[in-house]
PDB file of C-alpha atoms in Angstrom:
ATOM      1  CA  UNK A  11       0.000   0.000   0.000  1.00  0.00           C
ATOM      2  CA  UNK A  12       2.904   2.526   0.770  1.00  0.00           C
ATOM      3  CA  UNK A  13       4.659   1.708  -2.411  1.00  0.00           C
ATOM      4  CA  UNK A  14       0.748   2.596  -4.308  1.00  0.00           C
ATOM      5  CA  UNK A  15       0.775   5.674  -2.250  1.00  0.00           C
ATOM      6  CA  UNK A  16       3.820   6.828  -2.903  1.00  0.00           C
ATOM      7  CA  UNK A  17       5.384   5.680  -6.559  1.00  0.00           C
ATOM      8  CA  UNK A  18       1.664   5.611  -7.960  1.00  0.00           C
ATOM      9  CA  UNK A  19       0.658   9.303  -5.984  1.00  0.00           C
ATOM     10  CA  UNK A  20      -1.256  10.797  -9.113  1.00  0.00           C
ATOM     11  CA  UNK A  21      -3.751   7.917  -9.480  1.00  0.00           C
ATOM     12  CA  UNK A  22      -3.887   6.540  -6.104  1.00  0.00           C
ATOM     13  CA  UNK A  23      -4.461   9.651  -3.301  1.00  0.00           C
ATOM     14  CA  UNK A  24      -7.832   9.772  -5.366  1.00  0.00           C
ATOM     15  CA  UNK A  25      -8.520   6.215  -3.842  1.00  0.00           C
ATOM     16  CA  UNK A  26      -6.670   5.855  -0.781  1.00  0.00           C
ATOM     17  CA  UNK A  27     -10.371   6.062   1.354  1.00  0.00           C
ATOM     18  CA  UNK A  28     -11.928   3.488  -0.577  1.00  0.00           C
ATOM     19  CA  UNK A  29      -9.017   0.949  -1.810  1.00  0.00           C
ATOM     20  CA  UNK A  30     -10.214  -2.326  -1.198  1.00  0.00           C
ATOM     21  CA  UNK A  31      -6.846  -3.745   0.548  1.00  0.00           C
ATOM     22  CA  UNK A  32      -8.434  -7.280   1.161  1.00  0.00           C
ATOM     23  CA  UNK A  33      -9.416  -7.894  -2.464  1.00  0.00           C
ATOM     24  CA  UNK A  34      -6.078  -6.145  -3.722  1.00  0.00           C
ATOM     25  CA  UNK A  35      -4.374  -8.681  -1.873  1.00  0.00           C
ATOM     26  CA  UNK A  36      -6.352 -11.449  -3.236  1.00  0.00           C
ATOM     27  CA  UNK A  37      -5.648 -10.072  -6.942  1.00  0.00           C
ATOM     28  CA  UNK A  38      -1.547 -10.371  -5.758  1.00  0.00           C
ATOM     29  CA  UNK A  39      -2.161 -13.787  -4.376  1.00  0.00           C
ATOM     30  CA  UNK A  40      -3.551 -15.147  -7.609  1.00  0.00           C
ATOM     31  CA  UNK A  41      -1.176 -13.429  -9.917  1.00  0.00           C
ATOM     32  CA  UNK A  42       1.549 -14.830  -7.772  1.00  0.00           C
ATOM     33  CA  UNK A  43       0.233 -18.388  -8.699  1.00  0.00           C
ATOM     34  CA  UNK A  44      -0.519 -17.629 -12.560  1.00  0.00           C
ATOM     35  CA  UNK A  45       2.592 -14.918 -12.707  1.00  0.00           C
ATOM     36  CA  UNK A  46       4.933 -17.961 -11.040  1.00  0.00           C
ATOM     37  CA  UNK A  47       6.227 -19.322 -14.317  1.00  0.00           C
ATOM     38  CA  UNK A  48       8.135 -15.978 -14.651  1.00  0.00           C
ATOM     39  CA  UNK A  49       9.961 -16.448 -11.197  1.00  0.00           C
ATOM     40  CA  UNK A  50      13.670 -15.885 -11.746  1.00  0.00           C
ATOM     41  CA  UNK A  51      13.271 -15.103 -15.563  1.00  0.00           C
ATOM     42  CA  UNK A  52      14.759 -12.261 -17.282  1.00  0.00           C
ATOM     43  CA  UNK A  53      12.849 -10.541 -20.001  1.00  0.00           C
ATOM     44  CA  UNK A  54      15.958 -10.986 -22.034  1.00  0.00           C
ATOM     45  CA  UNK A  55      16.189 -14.738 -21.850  1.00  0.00           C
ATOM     46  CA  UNK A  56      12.407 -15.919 -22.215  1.00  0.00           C
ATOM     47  CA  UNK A  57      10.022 -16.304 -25.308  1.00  0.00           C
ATOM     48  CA  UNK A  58       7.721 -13.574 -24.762  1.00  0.00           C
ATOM     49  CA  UNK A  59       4.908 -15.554 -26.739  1.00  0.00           C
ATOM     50  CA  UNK A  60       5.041 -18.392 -24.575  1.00  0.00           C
ATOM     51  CA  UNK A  61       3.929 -16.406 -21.531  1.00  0.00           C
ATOM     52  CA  UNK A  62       1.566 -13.654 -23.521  1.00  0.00           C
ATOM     53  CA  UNK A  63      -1.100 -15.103 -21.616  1.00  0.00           C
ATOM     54  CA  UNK A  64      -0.837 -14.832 -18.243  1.00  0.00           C
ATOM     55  CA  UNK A  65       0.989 -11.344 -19.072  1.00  0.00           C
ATOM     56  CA  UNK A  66      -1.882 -10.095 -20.759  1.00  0.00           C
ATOM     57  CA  UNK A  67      -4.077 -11.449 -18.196  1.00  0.00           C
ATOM     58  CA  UNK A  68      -1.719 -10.037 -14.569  1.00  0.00           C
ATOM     59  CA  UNK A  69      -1.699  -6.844 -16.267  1.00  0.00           C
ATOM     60  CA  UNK A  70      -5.597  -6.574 -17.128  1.00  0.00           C
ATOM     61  CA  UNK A  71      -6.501  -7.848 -13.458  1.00  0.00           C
ATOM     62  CA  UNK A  72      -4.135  -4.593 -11.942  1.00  0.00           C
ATOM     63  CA  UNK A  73      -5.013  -2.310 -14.525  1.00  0.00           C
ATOM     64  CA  UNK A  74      -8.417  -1.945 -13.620  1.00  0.00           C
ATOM     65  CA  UNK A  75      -8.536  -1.284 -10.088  1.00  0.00           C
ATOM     66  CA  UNK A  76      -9.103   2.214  -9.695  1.00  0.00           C
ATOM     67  CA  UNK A  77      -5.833   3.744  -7.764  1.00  0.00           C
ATOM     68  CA  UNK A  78      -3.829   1.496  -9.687  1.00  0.00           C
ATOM     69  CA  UNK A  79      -4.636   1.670 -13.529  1.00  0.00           C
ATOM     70  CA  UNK A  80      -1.911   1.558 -16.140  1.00  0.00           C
ATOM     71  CA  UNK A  81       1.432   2.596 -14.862  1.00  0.00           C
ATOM     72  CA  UNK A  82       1.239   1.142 -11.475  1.00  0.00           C
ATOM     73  CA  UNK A  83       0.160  -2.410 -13.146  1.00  0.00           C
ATOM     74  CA  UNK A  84       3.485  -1.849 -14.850  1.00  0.00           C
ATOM     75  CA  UNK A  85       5.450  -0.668 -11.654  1.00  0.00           C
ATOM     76  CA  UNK A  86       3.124  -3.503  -9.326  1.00  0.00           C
ATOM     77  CA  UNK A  87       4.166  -6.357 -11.878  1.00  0.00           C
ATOM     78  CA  UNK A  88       7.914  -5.425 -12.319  1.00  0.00           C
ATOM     79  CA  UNK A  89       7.962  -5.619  -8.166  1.00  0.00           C
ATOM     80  CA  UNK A  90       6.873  -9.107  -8.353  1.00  0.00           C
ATOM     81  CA  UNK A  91       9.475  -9.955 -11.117  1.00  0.00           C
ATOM     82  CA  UNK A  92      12.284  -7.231 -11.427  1.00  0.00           C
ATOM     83  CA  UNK A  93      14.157  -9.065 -13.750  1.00  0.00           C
ATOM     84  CA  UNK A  94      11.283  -9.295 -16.121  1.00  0.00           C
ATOM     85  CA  UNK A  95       8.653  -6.423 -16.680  1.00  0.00           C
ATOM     86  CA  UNK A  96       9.606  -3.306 -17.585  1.00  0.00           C
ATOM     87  CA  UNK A  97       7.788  -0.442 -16.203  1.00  0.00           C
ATOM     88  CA  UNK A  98       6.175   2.243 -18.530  1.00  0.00           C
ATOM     89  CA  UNK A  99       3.734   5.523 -18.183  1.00  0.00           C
ATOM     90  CA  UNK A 100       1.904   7.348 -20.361  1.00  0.00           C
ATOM     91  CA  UNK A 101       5.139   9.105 -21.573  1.00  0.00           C
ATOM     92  CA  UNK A 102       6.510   5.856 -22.737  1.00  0.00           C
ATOM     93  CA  UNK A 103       3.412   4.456 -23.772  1.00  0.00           C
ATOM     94  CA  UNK A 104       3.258   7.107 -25.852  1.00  0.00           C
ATOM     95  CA  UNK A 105      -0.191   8.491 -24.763  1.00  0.00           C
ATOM     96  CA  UNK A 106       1.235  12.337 -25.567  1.00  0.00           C
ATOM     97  CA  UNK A 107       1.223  13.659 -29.066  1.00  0.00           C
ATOM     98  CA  UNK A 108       2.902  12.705 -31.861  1.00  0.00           C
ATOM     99  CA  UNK A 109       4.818  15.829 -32.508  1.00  0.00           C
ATOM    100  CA  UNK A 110       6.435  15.407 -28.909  1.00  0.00           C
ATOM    101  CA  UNK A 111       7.716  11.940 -29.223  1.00  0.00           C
ATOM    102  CA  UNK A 112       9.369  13.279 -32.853  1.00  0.00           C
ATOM    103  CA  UNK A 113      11.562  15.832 -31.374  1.00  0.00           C
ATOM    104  CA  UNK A 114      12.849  13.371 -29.116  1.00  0.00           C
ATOM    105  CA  UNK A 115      16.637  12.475 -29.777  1.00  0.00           C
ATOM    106  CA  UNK A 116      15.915   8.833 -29.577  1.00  0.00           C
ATOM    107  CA  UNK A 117      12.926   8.923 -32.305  1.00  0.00           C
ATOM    108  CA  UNK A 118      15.079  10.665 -34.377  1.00  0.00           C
ATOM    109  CA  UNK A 119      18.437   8.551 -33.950  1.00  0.00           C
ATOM    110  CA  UNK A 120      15.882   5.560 -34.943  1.00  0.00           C
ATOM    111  CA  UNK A 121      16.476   3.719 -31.955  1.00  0.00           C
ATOM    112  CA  UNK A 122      12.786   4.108 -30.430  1.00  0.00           C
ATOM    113  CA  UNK A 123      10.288   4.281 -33.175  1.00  0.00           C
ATOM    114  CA  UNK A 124       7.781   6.477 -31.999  1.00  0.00           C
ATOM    115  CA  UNK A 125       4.582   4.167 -31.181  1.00  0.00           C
ATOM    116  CA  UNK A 126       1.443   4.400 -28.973  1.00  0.00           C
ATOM    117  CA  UNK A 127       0.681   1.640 -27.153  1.00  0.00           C
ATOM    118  CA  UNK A 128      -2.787   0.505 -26.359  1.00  0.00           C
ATOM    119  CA  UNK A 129      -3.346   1.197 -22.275  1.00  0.00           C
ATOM    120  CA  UNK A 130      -4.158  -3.015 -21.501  1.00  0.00           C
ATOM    121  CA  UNK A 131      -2.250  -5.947 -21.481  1.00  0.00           C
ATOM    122  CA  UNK A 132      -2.156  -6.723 -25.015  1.00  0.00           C
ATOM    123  CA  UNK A 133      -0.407  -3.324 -25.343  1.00  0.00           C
ATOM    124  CA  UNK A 134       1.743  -3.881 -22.241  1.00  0.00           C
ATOM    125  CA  UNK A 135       3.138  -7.195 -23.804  1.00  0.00           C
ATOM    126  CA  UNK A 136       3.873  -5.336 -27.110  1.00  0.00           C
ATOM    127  CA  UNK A 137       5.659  -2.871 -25.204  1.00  0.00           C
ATOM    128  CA  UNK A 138       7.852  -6.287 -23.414  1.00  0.00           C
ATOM    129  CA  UNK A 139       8.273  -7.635 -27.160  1.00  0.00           C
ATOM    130  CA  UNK A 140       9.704  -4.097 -28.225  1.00  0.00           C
ATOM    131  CA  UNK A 141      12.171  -3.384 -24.957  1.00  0.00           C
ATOM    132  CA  UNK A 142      13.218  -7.241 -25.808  1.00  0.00           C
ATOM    133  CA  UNK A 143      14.387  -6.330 -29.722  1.00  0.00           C
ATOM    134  CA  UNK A 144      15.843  -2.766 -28.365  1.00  0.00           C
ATOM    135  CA  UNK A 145      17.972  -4.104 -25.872  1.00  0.00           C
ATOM    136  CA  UNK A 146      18.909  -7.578 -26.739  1.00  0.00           C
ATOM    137  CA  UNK A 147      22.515  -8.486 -25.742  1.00  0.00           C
ATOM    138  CA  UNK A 148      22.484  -5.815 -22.973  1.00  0.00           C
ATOM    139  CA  UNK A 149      23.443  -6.776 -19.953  1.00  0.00           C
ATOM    140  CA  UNK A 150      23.008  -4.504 -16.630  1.00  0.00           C
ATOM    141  CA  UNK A 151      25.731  -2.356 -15.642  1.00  0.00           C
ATOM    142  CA  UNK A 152      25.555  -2.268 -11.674  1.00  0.00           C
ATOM    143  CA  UNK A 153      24.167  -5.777 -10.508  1.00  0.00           C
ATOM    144  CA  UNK A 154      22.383  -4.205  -7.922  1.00  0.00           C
ATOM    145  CA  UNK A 155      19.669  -3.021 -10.629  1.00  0.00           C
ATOM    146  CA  UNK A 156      18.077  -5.771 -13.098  1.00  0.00           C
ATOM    147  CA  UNK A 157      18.163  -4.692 -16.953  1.00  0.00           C
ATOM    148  CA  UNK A 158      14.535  -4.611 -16.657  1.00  0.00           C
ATOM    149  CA  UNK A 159      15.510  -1.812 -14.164  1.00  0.00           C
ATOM    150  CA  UNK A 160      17.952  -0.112 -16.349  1.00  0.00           C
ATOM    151  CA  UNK A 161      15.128   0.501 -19.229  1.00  0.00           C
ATOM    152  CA  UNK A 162      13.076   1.793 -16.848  1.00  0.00           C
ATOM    153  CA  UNK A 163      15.356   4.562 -16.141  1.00  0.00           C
ATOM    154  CA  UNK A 164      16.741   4.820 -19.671  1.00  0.00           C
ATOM    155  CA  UNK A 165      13.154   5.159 -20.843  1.00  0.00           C
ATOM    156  CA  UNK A 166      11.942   7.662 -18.002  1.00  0.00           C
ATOM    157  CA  UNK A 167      15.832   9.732 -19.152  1.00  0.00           C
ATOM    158  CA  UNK A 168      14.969   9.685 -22.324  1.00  0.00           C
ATOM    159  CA  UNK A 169      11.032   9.540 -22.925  1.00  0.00           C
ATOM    160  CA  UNK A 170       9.199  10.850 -20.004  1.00  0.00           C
ATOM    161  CA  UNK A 171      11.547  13.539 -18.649  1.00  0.00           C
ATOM    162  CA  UNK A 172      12.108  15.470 -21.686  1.00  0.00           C
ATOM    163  CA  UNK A 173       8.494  15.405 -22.497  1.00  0.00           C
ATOM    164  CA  UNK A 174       7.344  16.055 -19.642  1.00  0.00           C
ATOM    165  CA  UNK A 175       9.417  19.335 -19.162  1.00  0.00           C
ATOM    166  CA  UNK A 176       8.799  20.448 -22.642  1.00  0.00           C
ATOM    167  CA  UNK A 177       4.855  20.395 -22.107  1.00  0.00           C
ATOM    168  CA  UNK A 178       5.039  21.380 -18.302  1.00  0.00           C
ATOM    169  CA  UNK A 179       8.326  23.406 -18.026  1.00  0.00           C
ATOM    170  CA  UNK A 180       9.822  21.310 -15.629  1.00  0.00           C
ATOM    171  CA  UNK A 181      13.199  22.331 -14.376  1.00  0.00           C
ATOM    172  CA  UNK A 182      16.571  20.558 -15.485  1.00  0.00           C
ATOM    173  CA  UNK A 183      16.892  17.354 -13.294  1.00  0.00           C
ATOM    174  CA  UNK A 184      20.058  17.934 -11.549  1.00  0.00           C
TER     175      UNK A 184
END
């Protein structure tokens, strides 16, 4: 519940009064179950189609409970297997306009393409199956943080933080 309240703030203060904690933990016990084929995999070493289901399906279940939604699916599933889901938001999932994602530097170096991502599972694994061609043969450089980890924060440096503070003027990070 902390971690909701605090790395999923925008969605969840709206819900903190009536979060059902009981079934929320219910949700986590049966993903843990159908999710448990994944324990100890890395995105990088797994066929993506042979799991599509139960991603598709663990992301769905999160996704709609209100407090949680799209990005803190993401975040909630890459806490139950760091090594294998990447997290997005609506930056990366490229819910902004077009025109922002094509003054990006990655867009136009042709490393990211830009793309927008249906908000549900289906679009979640698509997202996996792209991070998996992007960063093949990558390996993490501090083994303290999981590769899955170091797109996160590659993604966030380069997607959601200049976008972000082009259409809200954030100040330079740092």
């Amino acid at each position: 519940m902390l971690i909701l309240a605090t790395w999923n703030f925008a969605r969840f203060r709206y819900v903190t009064k009536t979060f059902d904690l009981i079934e929320y933990q219910g949700i986590l016990d049966c993903l843990t179950k159908t999710l448990s084929p994944l324990d100890g995999r890395k995105l990088m070493d797994s066929d993506l189609k042979e799991h599509r289901a139960p991603i598709v399906q663990a992301f769905d279940k999160l996704a709609c409970i209100e407090g949680i939604r799209f990005t803190g699916a993401a975040k909630i599933l890459h806490l139950m297997h760091p090594l294998f889901f990447v997290m997005w938001d609506r930056f990366i999932s490229g819910q902004y306009p077009k025109r922002e994602y094509l003054k990006l530097d990655i867009v136009q170096s042709g490393f990211w393409p830009y793309r927008k991502f249906v908000c549900s599972g289906d679009g979640y694994y698509d997202f996996l199956e792209v991070c998996q061609t992007r960063f093949q043969g990558l390996v993490s450089p501090d083994p303290c943080r999981s590769l899955a980890k170091c797109i996160d924060e590659f993604n966030f440096t380069t997607i959601t933080f200049p976008i972000a503070k082009a259409m809200r003027k954030l100040p330079d990070a740092g």
